[in-house]
Amino acid sequence: MSEIKITYFPVKALAEPIRMLLKYGNINFDDNRFQQENWPNIKPDMPFGQVPIYEEAGRIAHQSIAITRYVAKKVKLVGDSDWENLEIDSVVDTINDLRQKIAYYWYEQDAAVKESRKGPLIEETLPFYLTRLESIAEKNNGHFALKKLTWADIYFTGLLDYLNFMLGTNMIEKYPNLQAVANNVRSVPAIKSWIETRPQSDL
Amino acid sequence: MSEIKITYFPVKALAEPIRMLLKYGNINFDDNRFQQENWPNIKPDMPFGQVPIYEEAGRIAHQSIAITRYVAKKVKLVGDSDWENLEIDSVVDTINDLRQKIAYYWYEQDAAVKESRKGPLIEETLPFYLTRLESIAEKNNGHFALKKLTWADIYFTGLLDYLNFMLGTNMIEKYPNLQAVANNVRSVPAIKSWIETRPQSDL
């Protein structure tokens, strides 16, 4: 039993950036995936009813971005100054904004309402965010900050399959610099090996 | 002209935690408030079309929570270890989740849809979050983390007028430990003085 444990659904989504960072740092962890049908039993015991949670040395943490930042410090994929970390944090929160806007469409239960949200999402929101993120990635040579690999790149790449699943398309198809970000992350040997061996899931 | 500049609407809302932290640290800043009618002219020049933005030494940053964390480091209202900062970050992101759920109701344009969101918000979402935050504040003696003043307390207190404005009520009325958090922040002399002298606004 390893000291670190991540509890989440059997998917990539919000836990995958955390898993990728731990793999990057060659840190063992218990990849605790529960089945969807068990969620109603698990949810009441989760802080604020949400996952992923992260456990280490008997302590528990929640909020995926906060956990991701914490693990990024552990594996030294953060900035060297407070301003550099602000730069990383701001792009991470922007990627999270984009994720929420996609989720706002995807998780809508009313089919007509859901459909009505699709057009503005695809035609306005996605190009708005992706052209600006593309520009940031271009200025940083295939990264989101500091012209080098940081946890912002891993946050984006870890979420990408989930975002593409919700959209039903490859959202970075027309954005070569965003592809470069993902390729730079996926070609790190420890992450490449993880992608090849991790449990398979759509999202 | 001071070196640091915050650009935002003439309200508290997302900029107020940043302003409070700067006041706490006795750091001068240019409190640049633009009028609502000028927003269409300003918006296209903002990174990702949003405010507040933060400028310092010719550099610009966006994303309010990222900026708040950066200023908190400057005024030393952060934790002493990575785990302590994870604890702060997770409660901040949880308060932000609550803010978004309130905003999801408040900013809805369709009056009938807006009304339909009010019941679940008031009867389910608010008690869910506030009872859990109350419990955290109780365990931490009137703070959200580390049993002492951190930027999580200032983030919450800075946002509180805005949240209460959207709700049309004092959401912490029945939560003595959340009141203690706000009182602890508001009684810091530099913040007390700021509250007494800052430009007046509803939200």
Coordinates of C-alpha atoms in Angstrom, one line a residue:
Chain A
M1 CA 0.0 0.0 0.0
S2 CA 1.5 3.2 -1.1
E3 CA 1.3 6.3 1.1
I4 CA -0.5 8.5 -1.5
K5 CA -4.0 7.6 -2.7
I6 CA -6.2 9.2 -5.3
T7 CA -9.9 8.3 -5.2
Y8 CA -12.0 9.0 -8.3
F9 CA -14.3 7.5 -10.9
P10 CA -12.7 5.0 -13.3
V11 CA -12.0 7.8 -15.8
K12 CA -9.3 10.3 -16.6
A13 CA -11.1 13.7 -16.4
L14 CA -10.2 15.8 -13.3
A15 CA -7.9 13.2 -11.7
E16 CA -5.7 12.6 -14.7
P17 CA -3.5 15.7 -14.4
I18 CA -2.7 14.6 -10.8
R19 CA -1.9 11.0 -11.9
M20 CA 0.3 12.3 -14.7
L21 CA 2.2 14.5 -12.4
L22 CA 2.8 11.7 -9.9
K23 CA 4.0 9.5 -12.8
Y24 CA 6.2 12.3 -14.0
G25 CA 7.8 12.5 -10.6
N26 CA 8.1 8.7 -10.3
I27 CA 6.0 8.8 -7.2
N28 CA 4.0 5.6 -6.3
F29 CA 0.3 6.0 -5.6
D30 CA -2.8 4.0 -5.0
D31 CA -5.0 4.7 -8.0
N32 CA -8.3 4.0 -6.3
R33 CA -11.0 3.9 -8.9
F34 CA -14.6 3.2 -7.8
Q35 CA -17.4 2.1 -10.1
Q36 CA -20.1 4.6 -11.0
E37 CA -22.8 2.5 -9.3
N38 CA -21.0 2.9 -5.9
W39 CA -20.9 6.7 -6.1
P40 CA -24.1 7.2 -4.1
N41 CA -22.6 5.3 -1.2
I42 CA -19.2 7.2 -1.5
K43 CA -20.5 10.7 -2.1
P44 CA -21.8 11.5 1.4
D45 CA -18.3 10.8 2.9
M46 CA -16.5 13.1 0.5
P47 CA -15.7 16.7 1.5
F48 CA -18.3 18.8 -0.2
G49 CA -19.6 15.7 -2.0
Q50 CA -17.0 15.7 -4.7
V51 CA -14.0 13.8 -6.1
P52 CA -11.1 13.5 -6.7
I53 CA -9.8 13.4 -3.2
Y54 CA -6.1 13.0 -2.4
E55 CA -4.8 11.2 0.7
E56 CA -1.2 11.3 2.0
A57 CA 0.1 10.4 5.4
G58 CA -3.4 10.1 6.9
R59 CA -4.4 13.5 5.7
I60 CA -7.1 14.1 3.1
A61 CA -7.4 16.9 0.5
H62 CA -10.1 17.9 -2.0
Q63 CA -10.4 20.3 -5.0
S64 CA -8.7 19.0 -8.1
I65 CA -6.8 22.1 -9.1
A66 CA -5.5 22.7 -5.5
I67 CA -4.3 19.0 -5.4
T68 CA -2.7 19.3 -8.9
R69 CA -0.8 22.4 -7.8
Y70 CA 0.4 20.7 -4.6
V71 CA 1.6 17.6 -6.5
A72 CA 3.3 19.9 -9.1
K73 CA 5.3 21.5 -6.3
K74 CA 6.3 18.0 -5.2
V75 CA 7.6 17.1 -8.7
K76 CA 9.1 20.5 -9.3
L77 CA 7.0 21.6 -12.3
V78 CA 6.2 25.0 -10.8
G79 CA 7.8 28.4 -11.4
D80 CA 10.9 29.9 -9.8
S81 CA 9.2 33.0 -8.5
D82 CA 5.8 34.2 -7.3
W83 CA 5.2 36.0 -10.6
E84 CA 6.0 32.8 -12.6
N85 CA 3.6 30.9 -10.5
L86 CA 0.9 33.6 -11.1
E87 CA 1.5 33.1 -14.8
I88 CA 1.0 29.4 -14.4
D89 CA -2.0 29.7 -12.1
S90 CA -3.8 32.2 -14.5
V91 CA -3.6 29.9 -17.5
V92 CA -4.7 26.9 -15.4
D93 CA -7.7 28.8 -14.2
T94 CA -8.5 29.9 -17.8
I95 CA -8.3 26.3 -18.9
N96 CA -10.7 25.5 -16.1
D97 CA -13.1 28.2 -17.2
L98 CA -13.1 26.6 -20.6
R99 CA -13.7 23.2 -19.1
Q100 CA -16.7 24.6 -17.1
K101 CA -18.2 26.1 -20.3
I102 CA -18.0 22.8 -22.1
A103 CA -19.4 21.0 -19.0
Y104 CA -22.3 23.6 -18.9
Y105 CA -23.3 22.2 -22.3
W106 CA -22.5 18.6 -21.8
Y107 CA -24.1 17.9 -18.4
E108 CA -27.4 19.7 -19.2
Q109 CA -30.2 17.2 -18.7
D110 CA -32.8 18.9 -20.9
A111 CA -32.1 17.8 -24.4
A112 CA -33.5 21.0 -26.0
V113 CA -31.6 23.3 -23.7
K114 CA -28.5 21.2 -24.2
E115 CA -28.8 21.5 -28.0
S116 CA -29.4 25.3 -27.7
R117 CA -26.1 25.7 -25.9
K118 CA -24.1 23.8 -28.5
G119 CA -24.0 26.4 -31.2
P120 CA -22.7 29.3 -29.1
L121 CA -20.2 26.9 -27.5
I122 CA -18.8 25.6 -30.8
E123 CA -19.0 28.8 -32.8
E124 CA -18.1 31.4 -30.2
T125 CA -16.7 30.1 -26.9
L126 CA -14.3 27.5 -28.2
P127 CA -12.7 29.8 -30.8
F128 CA -12.5 32.6 -28.3
Y129 CA -10.6 30.5 -25.8
L130 CA -8.6 28.4 -28.2
T131 CA -7.2 31.2 -30.3
R132 CA -6.0 33.0 -27.2
L133 CA -4.5 29.8 -25.7
E134 CA -2.9 29.0 -29.0
S135 CA -1.3 32.4 -29.0
I136 CA 0.1 31.9 -25.5
A137 CA 1.4 28.4 -26.5
E138 CA 3.1 29.9 -29.6
K139 CA 4.8 32.6 -27.5
N140 CA 6.0 30.0 -25.1
N141 CA 7.3 27.5 -27.7
G142 CA 4.7 24.8 -27.2
H143 CA 4.2 25.4 -23.6
F144 CA 1.7 27.5 -21.6
A145 CA 4.2 29.4 -19.5
L146 CA 7.9 30.1 -19.0
K147 CA 8.8 28.5 -22.3
K148 CA 9.2 25.2 -20.6
L149 CA 7.3 22.3 -19.2
T150 CA 5.1 23.3 -16.2
W151 CA 2.1 21.8 -14.6
A152 CA -0.1 24.1 -16.7
D153 CA 0.9 21.9 -19.7
I154 CA 0.1 18.8 -17.8
Y155 CA -3.2 20.1 -16.5
F156 CA -4.3 20.9 -20.1
T157 CA -3.1 17.6 -21.6
G158 CA -4.5 15.5 -18.7
L159 CA -7.9 17.1 -19.3
L160 CA -7.9 17.0 -23.1
D161 CA -9.4 13.6 -23.6
Y162 CA -12.3 14.5 -21.3
L163 CA -12.9 17.8 -23.0
N164 CA -12.8 16.2 -26.5
F165 CA -15.2 13.5 -25.3
M166 CA -17.7 16.0 -24.2
L167 CA -17.3 17.9 -27.5
G168 CA -17.4 14.8 -29.6
T169 CA -14.4 16.2 -31.6
N170 CA -10.7 17.0 -31.3
M171 CA -10.9 20.6 -30.2
I172 CA -7.2 21.3 -30.9
E173 CA -7.3 20.0 -34.5
K174 CA -6.7 23.4 -36.0
Y175 CA -4.3 24.7 -33.4
P176 CA -0.7 23.5 -34.0
N177 CA 0.7 25.1 -30.9
L178 CA -1.9 23.5 -28.6
Q179 CA -1.0 20.2 -30.3
A180 CA 2.6 21.0 -29.5
V181 CA 1.7 21.5 -25.8
A182 CA 0.0 18.1 -25.7
N183 CA 2.8 16.4 -27.7
N184 CA 5.4 17.8 -25.4
V185 CA 3.7 16.4 -22.4
R186 CA 2.9 13.0 -24.0
S187 CA 6.5 12.5 -25.1
V188 CA 7.9 12.8 -21.6
P189 CA 9.0 9.1 -21.1
A190 CA 7.3 8.6 -17.7
I191 CA 4.1 10.0 -19.1
K192 CA 4.3 8.2 -22.4
S193 CA 4.7 5.0 -20.5
W194 CA 1.7 5.8 -18.2
I195 CA -0.5 6.6 -21.2
E196 CA 0.4 3.2 -22.7
T197 CA -0.3 1.3 -19.6
R198 CA -3.1 3.2 -17.7
P199 CA -6.6 1.8 -17.5
Q200 CA -8.5 2.6 -20.7
S201 CA -11.5 5.0 -20.5
D202 CA -13.3 7.3 -23.0
L203 CA -13.2 10.4 -20.8
Chain B
M1 CA 1.4 56.9 -9.8
S2 CA 1.9 53.7 -7.8
E3 CA 3.6 50.7 -9.3
I4 CA 0.6 48.3 -8.8
K5 CA -2.7 48.9 -10.6
I6 CA -6.0 47.0 -10.4
T7 CA -8.5 47.5 -13.1
Y8 CA -12.1 46.6 -12.4
F9 CA -15.7 47.7 -12.4
P10 CA -16.6 50.3 -9.6
V11 CA -17.6 47.5 -7.3
K12 CA -16.2 45.2 -4.7
A13 CA -16.9 41.7 -6.0
L14 CA -13.9 39.8 -7.5
A15 CA -11.4 42.6 -7.0
E16 CA -12.1 43.3 -3.3
P17 CA -10.1 40.4 -1.8
I18 CA -7.1 41.7 -3.8
R19 CA -7.6 45.3 -2.6
M20 CA -8.0 44.1 1.0
L21 CA -4.8 42.1 0.9
L22 CA -2.9 45.1 -0.5
K23 CA -4.3 47.3 2.2
Y24 CA -3.5 44.6 4.8
G25 CA 0.1 44.7 3.6
N26 CA 0.2 48.5 3.5
I27 CA 1.0 48.4 -0.2
N28 CA 0.0 51.3 -2.3
F29 CA -1.9 50.7 -5.5
D30 CA -3.8 52.5 -8.2
D31 CA -7.5 51.5 -7.7
N32 CA -8.5 51.9 -11.3
R33 CA -12.4 51.7 -11.5
F34 CA -14.0 52.1 -14.9
Q35 CA -17.7 52.9 -15.4
Q36 CA -20.0 50.2 -16.6
E37 CA -20.8 52.1 -19.8
N38 CA -17.1 52.0 -20.8
W39 CA -16.8 48.2 -20.5
P40 CA -17.6 47.4 -24.2
N41 CA -14.5 49.6 -25.1
I42 CA -12.3 48.0 -22.5
K43 CA -13.3 44.3 -22.8
P44 CA -11.6 43.6 -26.1
D45 CA -8.2 44.6 -24.7
M46 CA -8.5 42.4 -21.6
P47 CA -6.9 39.0 -21.6
F48 CA -9.8 36.5 -22.2
G49 CA -12.2 39.5 -22.0
Q50 CA -12.3 39.6 -18.3
V51 CA -11.5 41.7 -15.3
P52 CA -10.0 42.2 -12.7
I53 CA -6.5 42.6 -14.2
Y54 CA -3.5 43.3 -12.1
E55 CA -0.5 45.3 -13.3
E56 CA 2.9 45.5 -11.7
A57 CA 6.2 46.7 -13.1
G58 CA 4.9 46.8 -16.6
R59 CA 3.6 43.2 -16.5
I60 CA -0.1 42.3 -16.6
A61 CA -1.9 39.4 -14.9
H62 CA -5.5 38.1 -15.1
Q63 CA -7.7 35.6 -13.2
S64 CA -8.8 36.9 -9.9
I65 CA -8.0 33.9 -7.7
A66 CA -4.5 33.6 -9.2
I67 CA -3.9 37.3 -8.5
T68 CA -5.3 37.0 -5.0
R69 CA -2.9 34.1 -4.2
Y70 CA 0.0 36.1 -5.6
V71 CA -0.8 39.2 -3.5
A72 CA -1.3 36.9 -0.4
K73 CA 2.3 35.7 -0.8
K74 CA 3.5 39.3 -1.0
V75 CA 1.8 40.2 2.3
K76 CA 2.6 36.8 3.9
L77 CA -0.9 35.5 4.5
V78 CA -0.1 32.1 3.0
G79 CA 0.9 28.8 4.7
D80 CA 4.3 27.7 5.9
S81 CA 4.3 24.4 3.9
D82 CA 3.0 23.0 0.7
W83 CA 0.3 21.1 2.6
E84 CA -0.8 24.2 4.4
N85 CA -1.2 26.0 1.1
L86 CA -3.1 23.1 -0.3
E87 CA -5.5 23.5 2.7
I88 CA -5.9 27.2 1.9
D89 CA -6.3 26.6 -1.8
S90 CA -9.0 24.0 -1.4
V91 CA -11.2 26.1 0.8
V92 CA -10.7 29.1 -1.6
D93 CA -11.7 27.0 -4.6
T94 CA -14.7 25.7 -2.6
I95 CA -15.8 29.3 -1.8
N96 CA -15.4 30.0 -5.5
D97 CA -17.7 27.0 -6.3
L98 CA -20.3 28.5 -4.1
R99 CA -19.9 31.9 -5.7
Q100 CA -20.4 30.3 -9.2
K101 CA -23.5 28.5 -8.0
I102 CA -25.0 31.8 -6.7
A103 CA -24.0 33.6 -10.0
Y104 CA -25.6 30.8 -12.0
Y105 CA -28.9 31.9 -10.5
W106 CA -28.3 35.7 -10.4
Y107 CA -27.0 36.3 -13.9
E108 CA -29.7 34.2 -15.6
Q109 CA -31.4 36.5 -18.1
D110 CA -34.7 34.5 -18.5
A111 CA -36.8 35.5 -15.5
A112 CA -38.7 32.2 -15.3
V113 CA -35.5 30.1 -15.5
K114 CA -33.9 32.4 -12.9
E115 CA -36.8 31.9 -10.5
S116 CA -36.7 28.1 -11.0
R117 CA -33.1 28.1 -9.9
K118 CA -33.8 30.1 -6.7
G119 CA -35.5 27.4 -4.7
P120 CA -32.7 24.7 -5.1
L121 CA -30.1 27.4 -4.5
I122 CA -31.6 28.7 -1.2
E123 CA -32.9 25.4 0.1
E124 CA -30.2 22.9 -0.9
T125 CA -27.0 24.5 -2.3
L126 CA -26.5 27.2 0.3
P127 CA -27.1 25.0 3.4
F128 CA -24.9 22.3 1.9
Y129 CA -21.9 24.6 1.5
L130 CA -22.5 26.8 4.5
T131 CA -22.9 24.1 7.0
R132 CA -19.6 22.5 5.8
L133 CA -17.8 25.8 5.7
E134 CA -19.2 26.6 9.2
S135 CA -17.7 23.4 10.5
I136 CA -14.3 24.2 9.0
A137 CA -14.4 27.7 10.5
E138 CA -15.4 26.2 13.9
K139 CA -12.5 23.8 13.8
N140 CA -10.1 26.6 12.9
N141 CA -11.3 29.1 15.6
G142 CA -13.0 31.6 13.3
H143 CA -10.6 31.0 10.4
F144 CA -10.8 28.8 7.3
A145 CA -7.4 27.2 7.7
L146 CA -4.4 26.8 10.0
K147 CA -6.3 28.4 13.0
K148 CA -5.1 31.8 12.0
L149 CA -5.7 34.6 9.5
T150 CA -4.9 33.5 5.9
W151 CA -5.9 34.8 2.5
A152 CA -8.8 32.2 2.5
D153 CA -10.5 34.4 5.2
I154 CA -9.9 37.5 3.2
Y155 CA -11.1 35.9 0.0
F156 CA -14.4 35.0 1.7
T157 CA -14.9 38.3 3.5
G158 CA -14.0 40.3 0.4
L159 CA -16.6 38.5 -1.6
L160 CA -19.3 38.4 1.0
D161 CA -21.1 41.7 0.2
Y162 CA -21.2 40.6 -3.5
L163 CA -22.7 37.2 -2.6
N164 CA -25.2 38.7 -0.2
F165 CA -26.2 41.3 -2.8
M166 CA -26.9 38.5 -5.4
L167 CA -28.9 36.5 -2.7
G168 CA -30.7 39.5 -1.4
T169 CA -30.0 38.3 2.2
N170 CA -27.2 37.9 4.7
M171 CA -26.2 34.3 3.9
I172 CA -24.1 33.9 7.1
E173 CA -26.9 35.1 9.5
K174 CA -27.3 31.6 11.0
Y175 CA -23.6 30.7 11.0
P176 CA -21.7 32.1 14.0
N177 CA -18.4 30.8 12.9
L178 CA -18.6 32.2 9.4
Q179 CA -19.5 35.5 11.1
A180 CA -16.4 35.1 13.2
V181 CA -14.3 34.7 10.0
A182 CA -15.7 37.9 8.6
N183 CA -15.4 39.8 11.9
N184 CA -11.8 38.6 12.3
V185 CA -10.9 40.0 8.9
R186 CA -12.9 43.3 9.3
S187 CA -11.3 44.0 12.7
V188 CA -7.7 44.0 11.3
P189 CA -6.9 47.8 11.6
A190 CA -5.7 48.3 8.0
I191 CA -8.8 46.5 6.6
K192 CA -11.2 48.2 9.0
S193 CA -9.8 51.6 7.8
W194 CA -10.1 50.5 4.2
I195 CA -13.8 49.5 4.7
E196 CA -14.5 52.8 6.3
T197 CA -12.9 54.9 3.5
R198 CA -13.3 52.8 0.3
P199 CA -15.7 53.9 -2.5
Q200 CA -19.2 52.8 -1.6
S201 CA -21.0 50.2 -3.8
D202 CA -23.8 47.7 -3.3
L203 CA -21.9 44.7 -4.6

